[in-house]
Amino acid sequence: MTSAHASASFGPVDLDQVRTVADAVLYEGYLLYPYRASSHKNRSRWQFGVLGPPSAAPASFGEDPGLAVQCLLTAPGTAPATVVVHLRFLQLQVREVQRYADDGSPAPVASFRVGGESVLTWDEAVEREITLPVGALTQSYDERHTVPGGEDIEELRDAEGTRIGRIVRRREELTVRIRTFAEADDGFVRLSVAVGNEHPHTAADKDAAIRASLIGTHVIVQARGSTFVSLLDPPADAAAAAARCRQRRCWPVLAGAKGSADTVLGAPIILYDHPEIAEQSPGALFDATEIDEILTLRVMTMTDQEKAEARATDPRAREIVDRCDAMSAADLQRLHGLLRDPHAPGGVPCPVPPPPGPDVRDAEPAAFDTGGAPWWDPAADASVSPDEDTVVIGSVSVGKGSLVRVHPSRRADAQDIFFADQVARVTAVLSDVDGGTHVAVVLVDDPAADMHDWYGRYFYFAPDELEPLPADSAAHHREESPS
């Protein structure tokens, strides 16, 4: 991919698309399956982009307070080039449930029931975004911003309207410094954006540190009058300048519609250019490297009691459980995934064949095929035929049906020890995309060899781990083997 050279605009629609992708980073770890406050996973929730307070005590395990990202842009034309920087993160909000005692004084509790539903003490988060003023590309910026803290109170009442408790939400004030500056580099412009947590107080423990942290921190940078260069795949004339860009806990990629180059997303995880949310995904699940189908099915296996606890844990958990409960069979089928032809422009989608079942006859056919076979089928490549291909080992041509003696040398696992000097029958010769050759075999002495062959369950060895044997070796081997 090479960078585009079209002028950019600060369009809200484009930015909303980028925000949607960025939200997957922002809320990563906000809530982890099985989405219940009692889950051990949710006791250490915040995973990426955490900028901790600079004066955190060692016992608090506070994270590094800063991040920095460098982007590369084309040199401006005759019109002045401008940029705008958006800093986005979560501010932790402690949700404390309190119950009124007989004397009317509130006392903190882990949970209690209101109107038949549980209300839990829990750490929430509030989404924050700081947008810097639109400025010239070459203009430096260095400002400290204050994110206000605060306290909100929500009264809880029973069916008769009597106050029985309350929810108190508290946020600690945050202080963040944002700096930008630009410099010329070999005909391009290198833009640096640095973000630092400057919380003034010492955090004594882990809870205090995370409450004074910026969570899921990332930046979105838009340009006008200049365009960004892909640092993953820079054009030849920008390769040297791109290699000089340095990143610290933040990695920039082109964002927005494919082919555009007016926006960069600097995320605390490494992404590819123009990342996007799968159109089949009905909503966020917040679990690391989430796979919608698996997590949705797992939510469906939760008991009614577990679902009730998840719904009480957080409004976003309630949304997940309700959405999964409401999914139809057709909705689930959409989550089964797509395969994309790597050889087609843009990657033509091909629905993955559904698992065997009564509705297979209704499955949507593959979007395309190659000579009657889909691209993932070996039959699509006429140059590959595992049943007929051979490999030369010590001047002997070895193919399907050949007998070999196994001499494992790579020691991939302990099982290799038991294969040493065993006689095996070759079932196929395969080639991988890197040009390597692999020989599939079944052991002659294995009583289940025929079954393994029927299922296609083979052992794989490199050619230099095999010794060709005469065709009658199997019979001699069986005669000599002890009964």
Short mmCIF file of C-alpha atoms in Angstrom, two decimals:
data_model
loop_
_atom_site.label_atom_id
_atom_site.label_comp_id
_atom_site.label_asym_id
_atom_site.label_seq_id
_atom_site.Cartn_x
_atom_site.Cartn_y
_atom_site.Cartn_z
CA MET A 1 0.00 0.00 0.00
CA THR A 2 1.19 3.50 -0.78
CA SER A 3 -0.11 6.67 0.76
CA ALA A 4 -2.79 8.64 -0.99
CA HIS A 5 -2.13 12.24 -1.96
CA ALA A 6 -5.62 13.71 -1.82
CA SER A 7 -6.54 16.61 0.42
CA ALA A 8 -8.35 15.80 3.66
CA SER A 9 -11.29 17.34 5.47
CA PHE A 10 -12.43 17.10 9.08
CA GLY A 11 -15.70 15.35 8.29
CA PRO A 12 -17.76 14.14 11.27
CA VAL A 13 -18.95 11.05 9.40
CA ASP A 14 -15.40 9.87 8.76
CA LEU A 15 -14.45 10.55 12.37
CA ASP A 16 -17.44 8.58 13.64
CA GLN A 17 -16.25 5.58 11.62
CA VAL A 18 -12.81 5.84 13.18
CA ARG A 19 -14.32 6.26 16.66
CA THR A 20 -16.26 3.03 16.21
CA VAL A 21 -13.03 1.14 15.61
CA ALA A 22 -11.27 3.02 18.40
CA ASP A 23 -14.03 2.07 20.84
CA ALA A 24 -12.99 -1.56 20.49
CA VAL A 25 -9.63 -0.49 21.92
CA LEU A 26 -11.15 1.93 24.43
CA TYR A 27 -13.39 -0.68 26.04
CA GLU A 28 -11.01 -3.64 25.78
CA GLY A 29 -10.99 -5.09 29.27
CA TYR A 30 -13.84 -2.88 30.51
CA LEU A 31 -15.80 -6.05 31.12
CA LEU A 32 -14.62 -9.59 30.44
CA TYR A 33 -16.59 -12.78 29.91
CA PRO A 34 -18.45 -14.14 31.89
CA TYR A 35 -19.41 -10.52 32.60
CA ARG A 36 -20.07 -11.02 36.30
CA ALA A 37 -18.52 -8.98 39.11
CA SER A 38 -17.67 -12.24 40.90
CA SER A 39 -15.56 -13.48 37.97
CA HIS A 40 -11.83 -13.58 38.78
CA LYS A 41 -11.06 -12.12 35.33
CA ASN A 42 -12.97 -8.96 36.18
CA ARG A 43 -10.83 -8.27 39.23
CA SER A 44 -8.03 -7.15 36.92
CA ARG A 45 -9.95 -5.60 34.08
CA TRP A 46 -8.07 -2.72 32.49
CA GLN A 47 -5.69 -4.09 29.88
CA PHE A 48 -4.41 -1.64 27.28
CA GLY A 49 -3.47 2.02 27.11
CA VAL A 50 -3.33 2.65 30.86
CA LEU A 51 -1.39 5.80 31.75
CA GLY A 52 -0.74 5.59 35.49
CA PRO A 53 -0.05 8.42 37.94
CA PRO A 54 3.64 9.46 37.92
CA SER A 55 3.92 9.39 41.73
CA ALA A 56 2.53 5.90 42.25
CA ALA A 57 4.06 3.94 45.12
CA PRO A 58 5.77 0.65 44.18
CA ALA A 59 3.03 -1.31 45.96
CA SER A 60 0.40 0.23 43.65
CA PHE A 61 1.78 -1.41 40.49
CA GLY A 62 0.99 1.82 38.62
CA GLU A 63 1.70 1.80 34.90
CA ASP A 64 3.93 4.14 32.90
CA PRO A 65 2.39 7.65 32.85
CA GLY A 66 3.07 8.47 29.21
CA LEU A 67 2.82 7.52 25.57
CA ALA A 68 4.18 9.08 22.39
CA VAL A 69 3.48 8.55 18.73
CA GLN A 70 5.17 9.83 15.56
CA CYS A 71 3.39 10.04 12.21
CA LEU A 72 4.77 10.86 8.77
CA LEU A 73 2.99 13.25 6.41
CA THR A 74 3.56 14.45 2.88
CA ALA A 75 5.00 17.93 2.52
CA PRO A 76 2.22 20.55 2.33
CA GLY A 77 1.41 22.10 -1.02
CA THR A 78 0.72 25.77 -1.64
CA ALA A 79 -2.23 25.81 0.78
CA PRO A 80 -1.39 25.72 4.50
CA ALA A 81 -1.64 22.27 6.12
CA THR A 82 -3.53 21.88 9.38
CA VAL A 83 -4.07 19.06 11.87
CA VAL A 84 -6.44 18.35 14.73
CA VAL A 85 -5.68 15.88 17.54
CA HIS A 86 -8.30 13.99 19.51
CA LEU A 87 -7.23 12.32 22.76
CA ARG A 88 -9.67 9.67 23.99
CA PHE A 89 -9.64 7.60 27.19
CA LEU A 90 -11.78 6.31 30.03
CA GLN A 91 -11.95 7.92 33.46
CA LEU A 92 -12.66 5.39 36.19
CA GLN A 93 -15.84 5.92 38.18
CA VAL A 94 -16.40 4.09 41.45
CA ARG A 95 -20.01 2.98 41.84
CA GLU A 96 -20.68 2.41 45.54
CA VAL A 97 -24.02 1.01 46.67
CA GLN A 98 -25.17 2.30 50.07
CA ARG A 99 -28.10 1.19 52.21
CA TYR A 100 -29.92 3.44 54.63
CA ALA A 101 -29.83 2.30 58.23
CA ASP A 102 -32.75 2.74 60.65
CA ASP A 103 -31.38 6.14 61.67
CA GLY A 104 -31.25 7.25 58.02
CA SER A 105 -27.47 7.12 57.69
CA PRO A 106 -26.06 5.46 54.54
CA ALA A 107 -23.70 2.49 54.89
CA PRO A 108 -21.68 0.92 52.02
CA VAL A 109 -22.74 -2.62 51.02
CA ALA A 110 -21.52 -5.00 48.33
CA SER A 111 -25.07 -5.42 47.01
CA PHE A 112 -28.73 -5.50 47.87
CA ARG A 113 -32.01 -6.04 46.04
CA VAL A 114 -34.27 -3.26 44.82
CA GLY A 115 -37.55 -4.09 43.11
CA GLY A 116 -36.55 -7.72 42.69
CA GLU A 117 -33.22 -6.94 41.06
CA SER A 118 -29.72 -6.83 42.54
CA VAL A 119 -27.68 -3.64 42.67
CA LEU A 120 -23.90 -4.15 42.98
CA THR A 121 -20.92 -2.05 43.97
CA TRP A 122 -18.69 -1.89 40.88
CA ASP A 123 -16.10 0.20 39.06
CA GLU A 124 -17.54 1.84 35.97
CA ALA A 125 -15.87 4.25 33.56
CA VAL A 126 -16.77 7.49 31.83
CA GLU A 127 -15.70 8.11 28.23
CA ARG A 128 -13.62 11.27 27.78
CA GLU A 129 -12.39 13.05 24.66
CA ILE A 130 -10.13 16.11 24.51
CA THR A 131 -9.96 17.78 21.09
CA LEU A 132 -7.17 20.26 20.51
CA PRO A 133 -7.84 23.39 18.45
CA VAL A 134 -7.21 23.04 14.73
CA GLY A 135 -3.66 24.26 14.22
CA ALA A 136 -1.04 24.57 11.52
CA LEU A 137 0.90 21.38 10.90
CA THR A 138 4.18 23.04 11.89
CA GLN A 139 2.74 24.73 14.98
CA SER A 140 3.80 23.30 18.36
CA TYR A 141 1.34 22.72 21.17
CA ASP A 142 1.98 22.16 24.87
CA GLU A 143 -0.95 22.44 27.25
CA ARG A 144 -2.14 20.85 30.49
CA HIS A 145 -5.79 19.81 30.65
CA THR A 146 -7.88 19.07 33.72
CA VAL A 147 -10.56 16.40 33.62
CA PRO A 148 -12.93 17.23 36.48
CA GLY A 149 -13.70 14.75 39.18
CA GLY A 150 -17.01 14.69 40.96
CA GLU A 151 -19.70 12.82 42.82
CA ASP A 152 -23.21 11.91 41.66
CA ILE A 153 -25.93 10.39 43.81
CA GLU A 154 -28.82 8.24 42.57
CA GLU A 155 -31.54 7.46 45.09
CA LEU A 156 -32.97 3.95 45.27
CA ARG A 157 -36.60 3.47 46.28
CA ASP A 158 -38.82 0.47 46.95
CA ALA A 159 -42.21 -0.20 45.35
CA GLU A 160 -43.89 2.22 47.77
CA GLY A 161 -41.47 5.00 46.90
CA THR A 162 -39.58 4.87 50.20
CA ARG A 163 -35.86 5.65 50.01
CA ILE A 164 -34.01 2.47 50.92
CA GLY A 165 -30.54 3.20 49.59
CA ARG A 166 -28.52 5.06 47.04
CA ILE A 167 -25.78 4.70 44.46
CA VAL A 168 -22.84 7.07 44.85
CA ARG A 169 -20.59 7.53 41.83
CA ARG A 170 -17.20 9.15 42.41
CA ARG A 171 -14.54 10.25 39.94
CA GLU A 172 -11.09 11.55 40.76
CA GLU A 173 -9.81 14.65 39.00
CA LEU A 174 -7.26 13.88 36.28
CA THR A 175 -4.49 16.06 34.88
CA VAL A 176 -3.09 15.33 31.42
CA ARG A 177 -0.49 17.16 29.34
CA ILE A 178 -0.59 17.00 25.53
CA ARG A 179 2.34 18.10 23.39
CA THR A 180 2.74 18.19 19.62
CA PHE A 181 5.53 19.36 17.34
CA ALA A 182 6.57 18.79 13.74
CA GLU A 183 9.93 18.61 11.94
CA ALA A 184 11.04 18.12 8.37
CA ASP A 185 12.56 14.79 7.34
CA ASP A 186 13.78 14.04 3.81
CA GLY A 187 10.96 15.86 2.05
CA PHE A 188 8.27 14.73 4.50
CA VAL A 189 6.99 16.04 7.83
CA ARG A 190 7.28 14.00 11.02
CA LEU A 191 4.55 14.90 13.52
CA SER A 192 5.04 13.90 17.17
CA VAL A 193 2.21 13.67 19.71
CA ALA A 194 3.02 12.99 23.37
CA VAL A 195 0.52 12.42 26.18
CA GLY A 196 1.40 12.35 29.87
CA ASN A 197 -0.57 11.75 33.06
CA GLU A 198 0.46 14.50 35.50
CA HIS A 199 -1.67 13.52 38.48
CA PRO A 200 -0.09 15.42 41.40
CA HIS A 201 -0.80 13.03 44.28
CA THR A 202 0.83 9.77 45.36
CA ALA A 203 -1.17 6.59 44.74
CA ALA A 204 -0.52 4.26 47.66
CA ASP A 205 -2.20 1.10 46.37
CA LYS A 206 -3.49 -0.53 43.20
CA ASP A 207 -7.03 0.84 43.53
CA ALA A 208 -5.77 4.39 44.03
CA ALA A 209 -3.46 4.08 41.01
CA ILE A 210 -6.15 2.95 38.59
CA ARG A 211 -8.55 5.66 39.80
CA ALA A 212 -5.92 8.26 38.91
CA SER A 213 -5.12 6.68 35.51
CA LEU A 214 -6.16 7.35 31.94
CA ILE A 215 -7.55 4.04 30.64
CA GLY A 216 -7.66 2.77 27.05
CA THR A 217 -5.77 5.88 25.95
CA HIS A 218 -5.43 6.49 22.21
CA VAL A 219 -5.20 9.40 19.78
CA ILE A 220 -6.90 10.21 16.50
CA VAL A 221 -5.11 12.71 14.26
CA GLN A 222 -6.72 14.29 11.20
CA ALA A 223 -4.89 16.29 8.54
CA ARG A 224 -5.96 18.79 5.90
CA GLY A 225 -3.67 20.05 3.15
CA SER A 226 -1.37 17.06 3.69
CA THR A 227 -1.77 13.29 3.89
CA PHE A 228 -0.36 10.61 6.12
CA VAL A 229 2.11 7.99 4.94
CA SER A 230 1.55 4.37 5.91
CA LEU A 231 4.30 3.34 8.32
CA LEU A 232 3.44 -0.31 7.77
CA ASP A 233 3.90 -0.14 4.02
CA PRO A 234 5.50 3.19 3.08
CA PRO A 235 6.23 4.09 -0.55
CA ALA A 236 9.88 3.72 -1.56
CA ASP A 237 10.63 7.42 -1.33
CA ALA A 238 9.32 7.56 2.27
CA ALA A 239 10.80 4.30 3.57
CA ALA A 240 13.85 5.88 5.21
CA ALA A 241 11.85 8.66 6.90
CA ALA A 242 9.22 6.16 8.03
CA ALA A 243 11.92 4.00 9.61
CA ARG A 244 13.06 6.98 11.69
CA CYS A 245 9.63 7.39 13.32
CA ARG A 246 9.66 6.23 16.92
CA GLN A 247 6.70 4.97 18.96
CA ARG A 248 6.27 4.63 22.69
CA ARG A 249 3.34 2.53 23.85
CA CYS A 250 1.31 3.72 20.86
CA TRP A 251 1.30 2.67 17.19
CA PRO A 252 -0.17 4.76 14.34
CA VAL A 253 -2.08 3.25 11.43
CA LEU A 254 -4.11 4.77 8.62
CA ALA A 255 -7.77 4.89 9.62
CA GLY A 256 -11.10 5.51 7.94
CA ALA A 257 -12.28 4.31 4.55
CA LYS A 258 -9.86 2.13 2.61
CA GLY A 259 -7.69 4.20 0.31
CA SER A 260 -7.97 7.33 2.43
CA ALA A 261 -4.94 8.88 4.12
CA ASP A 262 -6.30 11.88 6.01
CA THR A 263 -6.66 10.20 9.42
CA VAL A 264 -4.39 8.20 11.70
CA LEU A 265 -5.37 6.16 14.73
CA GLY A 266 -2.64 5.83 17.36
CA ALA A 267 -3.62 2.82 19.48
CA PRO A 268 -1.96 1.01 22.39
CA ILE A 269 -2.14 -2.22 20.40
CA ILE A 270 -0.67 -2.91 16.96
CA LEU A 271 -3.31 -2.82 14.22
CA TYR A 272 -3.19 -2.92 10.44
CA ASP A 273 -3.98 0.04 8.19
CA HIS A 274 -7.68 0.86 7.86
CA PRO A 275 -8.92 -1.47 10.62
CA GLU A 276 -12.65 -2.07 10.66
CA ILE A 277 -15.31 -3.79 12.70
CA ALA A 278 -16.66 -6.96 11.06
CA GLU A 279 -20.07 -6.20 9.58
CA GLN A 280 -21.36 -9.47 11.03
CA SER A 281 -20.65 -8.35 14.61
CA PRO A 282 -23.90 -7.28 16.31
CA GLY A 283 -22.13 -5.47 19.16
CA ALA A 284 -19.16 -5.28 21.49
CA LEU A 285 -18.30 -8.19 23.79
CA PHE A 286 -15.29 -6.54 25.48
CA ASP A 287 -13.24 -9.76 25.77
CA ALA A 288 -9.62 -9.86 24.57
CA THR A 289 -9.27 -11.01 20.92
CA GLU A 290 -12.99 -11.66 20.98
CA ILE A 291 -14.61 -14.14 18.61
CA ASP A 292 -18.28 -13.21 18.49
CA GLU A 293 -19.68 -16.66 17.76
CA ILE A 294 -17.82 -18.41 20.58
CA LEU A 295 -18.55 -15.75 23.19
CA THR A 296 -22.21 -15.49 22.17
CA LEU A 297 -22.67 -19.25 22.48
CA ARG A 298 -20.95 -19.17 25.87
CA VAL A 299 -23.29 -16.44 27.08
CA MET A 300 -26.20 -18.59 26.00
CA THR A 301 -24.94 -21.44 28.21
CA MET A 302 -25.02 -19.26 31.34
CA THR A 303 -27.66 -20.16 33.90
CA ASP A 304 -30.51 -17.78 34.67
CA GLN A 305 -28.82 -16.97 37.99
CA GLU A 306 -25.52 -16.16 36.26
CA LYS A 307 -27.30 -13.98 33.71
CA ALA A 308 -29.08 -12.14 36.50
CA GLU A 309 -25.74 -11.40 38.19
CA ALA A 310 -24.24 -10.22 34.89
CA ARG A 311 -27.20 -7.90 34.27
CA ALA A 312 -26.76 -6.45 37.76
CA THR A 313 -23.01 -5.97 37.30
CA ASP A 314 -23.11 -3.26 34.63
CA PRO A 315 -25.50 -1.76 32.06
CA ARG A 316 -23.15 -2.88 29.27
CA ALA A 317 -23.22 -6.44 30.61
CA ARG A 318 -27.01 -6.27 30.58
CA GLU A 319 -26.91 -5.22 26.93
CA ILE A 320 -24.66 -8.16 26.04
CA VAL A 321 -26.82 -10.75 27.81
CA ASP A 322 -30.08 -9.34 26.42
CA ARG A 323 -28.65 -9.18 22.90
CA CYS A 324 -27.40 -12.78 23.04
CA ASP A 325 -30.71 -14.03 24.44
CA ALA A 326 -32.61 -12.34 21.63
CA MET A 327 -30.48 -13.71 18.78
CA SER A 328 -32.21 -15.92 16.24
CA ALA A 329 -30.75 -18.95 14.49
CA ALA A 330 -30.17 -16.77 11.42
CA ASP A 331 -28.31 -14.19 13.54
CA LEU A 332 -26.06 -16.93 14.91
CA GLN A 333 -25.39 -18.25 11.42
CA ARG A 334 -24.12 -14.79 10.39
CA LEU A 335 -21.53 -15.05 13.17
CA HIS A 336 -20.15 -18.29 11.75
CA GLY A 337 -17.76 -16.21 9.70
CA LEU A 338 -16.47 -15.54 6.24
CA LEU A 339 -13.41 -16.65 4.35
CA ARG A 340 -11.91 -14.14 1.96
CA ASP A 341 -10.10 -15.00 -1.24
CA PRO A 342 -6.53 -13.71 -0.71
CA HIS A 343 -6.03 -13.55 -4.47
CA ALA A 344 -9.07 -11.42 -5.27
CA PRO A 345 -8.93 -7.60 -5.18
CA GLY A 346 -10.16 -6.51 -1.78
CA GLY A 347 -10.69 -10.10 -0.72
CA VAL A 348 -13.99 -11.49 -2.03
CA PRO A 349 -15.98 -12.88 0.91
CA CYS A 350 -17.00 -16.53 0.94
CA PRO A 351 -19.38 -17.73 3.65
CA VAL A 352 -17.90 -20.52 5.74
CA PRO A 353 -19.94 -23.71 5.27
CA PRO A 354 -22.13 -24.19 8.36
CA PRO A 355 -21.65 -27.18 10.65
CA PRO A 356 -23.69 -30.28 9.70
CA GLY A 357 -27.31 -30.01 10.77
CA PRO A 358 -30.90 -29.96 9.55
CA ASP A 359 -30.53 -26.53 7.95
CA VAL A 360 -27.49 -27.30 5.79
CA ARG A 361 -29.70 -27.50 2.70
CA ASP A 362 -30.57 -23.82 3.24
CA ALA A 363 -26.96 -22.65 3.50
CA GLU A 364 -25.92 -19.83 1.21
CA PRO A 365 -23.54 -21.08 -1.51
CA ALA A 366 -19.96 -19.84 -1.69
CA ALA A 367 -19.67 -16.43 -3.31
CA PHE A 368 -17.38 -17.80 -5.99
CA ASP A 369 -15.33 -20.82 -6.86
CA THR A 370 -12.30 -21.68 -8.94
CA GLY A 371 -12.97 -24.32 -11.53
CA GLY A 372 -15.79 -25.74 -9.41
CA ALA A 373 -13.73 -25.74 -6.18
CA PRO A 374 -13.55 -22.90 -3.62
CA TRP A 375 -10.15 -21.30 -3.18
CA TRP A 376 -9.49 -23.00 0.19
CA ASP A 377 -9.96 -26.45 -1.39
CA PRO A 378 -6.67 -28.04 -2.66
CA ALA A 379 -8.54 -28.92 -5.85
CA ALA A 380 -8.58 -25.22 -6.72
CA ASP A 381 -4.83 -25.33 -7.40
CA ALA A 382 -4.15 -27.74 -10.23
CA SER A 383 -0.42 -27.58 -9.53
CA VAL A 384 -0.91 -29.28 -6.14
CA SER A 385 -1.96 -32.92 -5.80
CA PRO A 386 -1.03 -34.46 -2.41
CA ASP A 387 -2.18 -37.92 -3.56
CA GLU A 388 0.13 -37.85 -6.60
CA ASP A 389 3.00 -35.53 -5.62
CA THR A 390 6.35 -37.06 -4.69
CA VAL A 391 9.56 -35.98 -2.99
CA VAL A 392 13.05 -37.33 -3.65
CA ILE A 393 14.78 -38.67 -0.53
CA GLY A 394 18.28 -40.02 -1.04
CA SER A 395 17.70 -40.47 -4.80
CA VAL A 396 14.47 -42.41 -4.12
CA SER A 397 11.12 -40.95 -5.18
CA VAL A 398 8.69 -41.17 -2.28
CA GLY A 399 4.94 -40.65 -2.65
CA LYS A 400 1.61 -42.00 -1.49
CA GLY A 401 1.95 -45.68 -0.58
CA SER A 402 5.74 -45.60 -0.11
CA LEU A 403 7.21 -47.18 2.98
CA VAL A 404 9.67 -45.24 5.11
CA ARG A 405 11.47 -45.58 8.41
CA VAL A 406 10.99 -42.61 10.71
CA HIS A 407 13.99 -40.87 12.31
CA PRO A 408 12.59 -37.79 14.12
CA SER A 409 15.24 -35.10 14.47
CA ARG A 410 13.30 -31.97 15.41
CA ARG A 411 12.02 -33.29 18.75
CA ALA A 412 8.79 -31.32 18.42
CA ASP A 413 7.31 -33.24 21.35
CA ALA A 414 7.86 -36.34 23.49
CA GLN A 415 5.88 -38.45 21.02
CA ASP A 416 8.78 -38.21 18.57
CA ILE A 417 10.77 -40.50 20.87
CA PHE A 418 8.23 -43.29 20.33
CA PHE A 419 8.27 -42.83 16.55
CA ALA A 420 12.02 -43.39 16.29
CA ASP A 421 12.87 -46.21 13.86
CA GLN A 422 9.19 -47.06 13.27
CA VAL A 423 8.05 -48.14 9.81
CA ALA A 424 5.40 -45.90 8.31
CA ARG A 425 3.32 -45.68 5.15
CA VAL A 426 3.17 -42.39 3.27
CA THR A 427 -0.37 -41.08 2.72
CA ALA A 428 0.40 -37.74 1.06
CA VAL A 429 3.16 -35.29 0.14
CA LEU A 430 2.19 -31.69 0.85
CA SER A 431 3.74 -28.28 0.20
CA ASP A 432 3.19 -25.17 2.32
CA VAL A 433 2.99 -21.57 1.14
CA ASP A 434 6.63 -21.00 2.07
CA GLY A 435 7.84 -23.76 -0.25
CA GLY A 436 8.43 -26.35 2.48
CA THR A 437 7.57 -30.02 1.98
CA HIS A 438 5.79 -32.17 4.56
CA VAL A 439 5.19 -35.93 4.35
CA ALA A 440 2.02 -37.32 5.96
CA VAL A 441 2.33 -40.86 7.30
CA VAL A 442 0.57 -43.51 9.37
CA LEU A 443 2.54 -46.10 11.36
CA VAL A 444 2.36 -49.60 9.92
CA ASP A 445 2.22 -51.20 13.38
CA ASP A 446 -0.55 -48.91 14.60
CA PRO A 447 -3.75 -51.03 14.95
CA ALA A 448 -5.77 -47.90 14.23
CA ALA A 449 -3.81 -46.99 11.07
CA ASP A 450 -6.75 -47.66 8.76
CA MET A 451 -9.03 -45.58 10.93
CA HIS A 452 -6.52 -42.72 11.03
CA ASP A 453 -6.26 -42.91 7.26
CA TRP A 454 -10.05 -42.84 6.90
CA TYR A 455 -10.33 -39.77 9.15
CA GLY A 456 -7.30 -38.10 7.56
CA ARG A 457 -5.51 -37.99 10.91
CA TYR A 458 -1.82 -38.22 10.04
CA PHE A 459 1.63 -37.58 11.50
CA TYR A 460 3.81 -35.15 9.57
CA PHE A 461 7.57 -35.28 9.08
CA ALA A 462 10.14 -33.46 6.99
CA PRO A 463 11.77 -35.45 4.16
CA ASP A 464 15.15 -35.49 5.94
CA GLU A 465 13.50 -37.33 8.86
CA LEU A 466 12.49 -40.27 6.66
CA GLU A 467 14.45 -43.23 5.21
CA PRO A 468 12.94 -44.86 2.09
CA LEU A 469 12.35 -48.62 2.39
CA PRO A 470 11.71 -51.37 -0.16
CA ALA A 471 8.06 -52.09 -0.89
CA ASP A 472 8.12 -55.47 0.93
CA SER A 473 9.55 -54.02 4.14
CA ALA A 474 6.15 -53.94 5.83
CA ALA A 475 5.68 -57.70 5.54
CA HIS A 476 9.17 -58.44 6.84
CA HIS A 477 8.68 -55.98 9.65
CA ARG A 478 5.49 -57.71 10.80
CA GLU A 479 7.14 -61.15 10.70
CA GLU A 480 10.03 -59.94 12.87
CA SER A 481 7.87 -58.02 15.36
CA PRO A 482 7.10 -59.86 18.64
CA SER A 483 3.51 -60.99 19.02
#
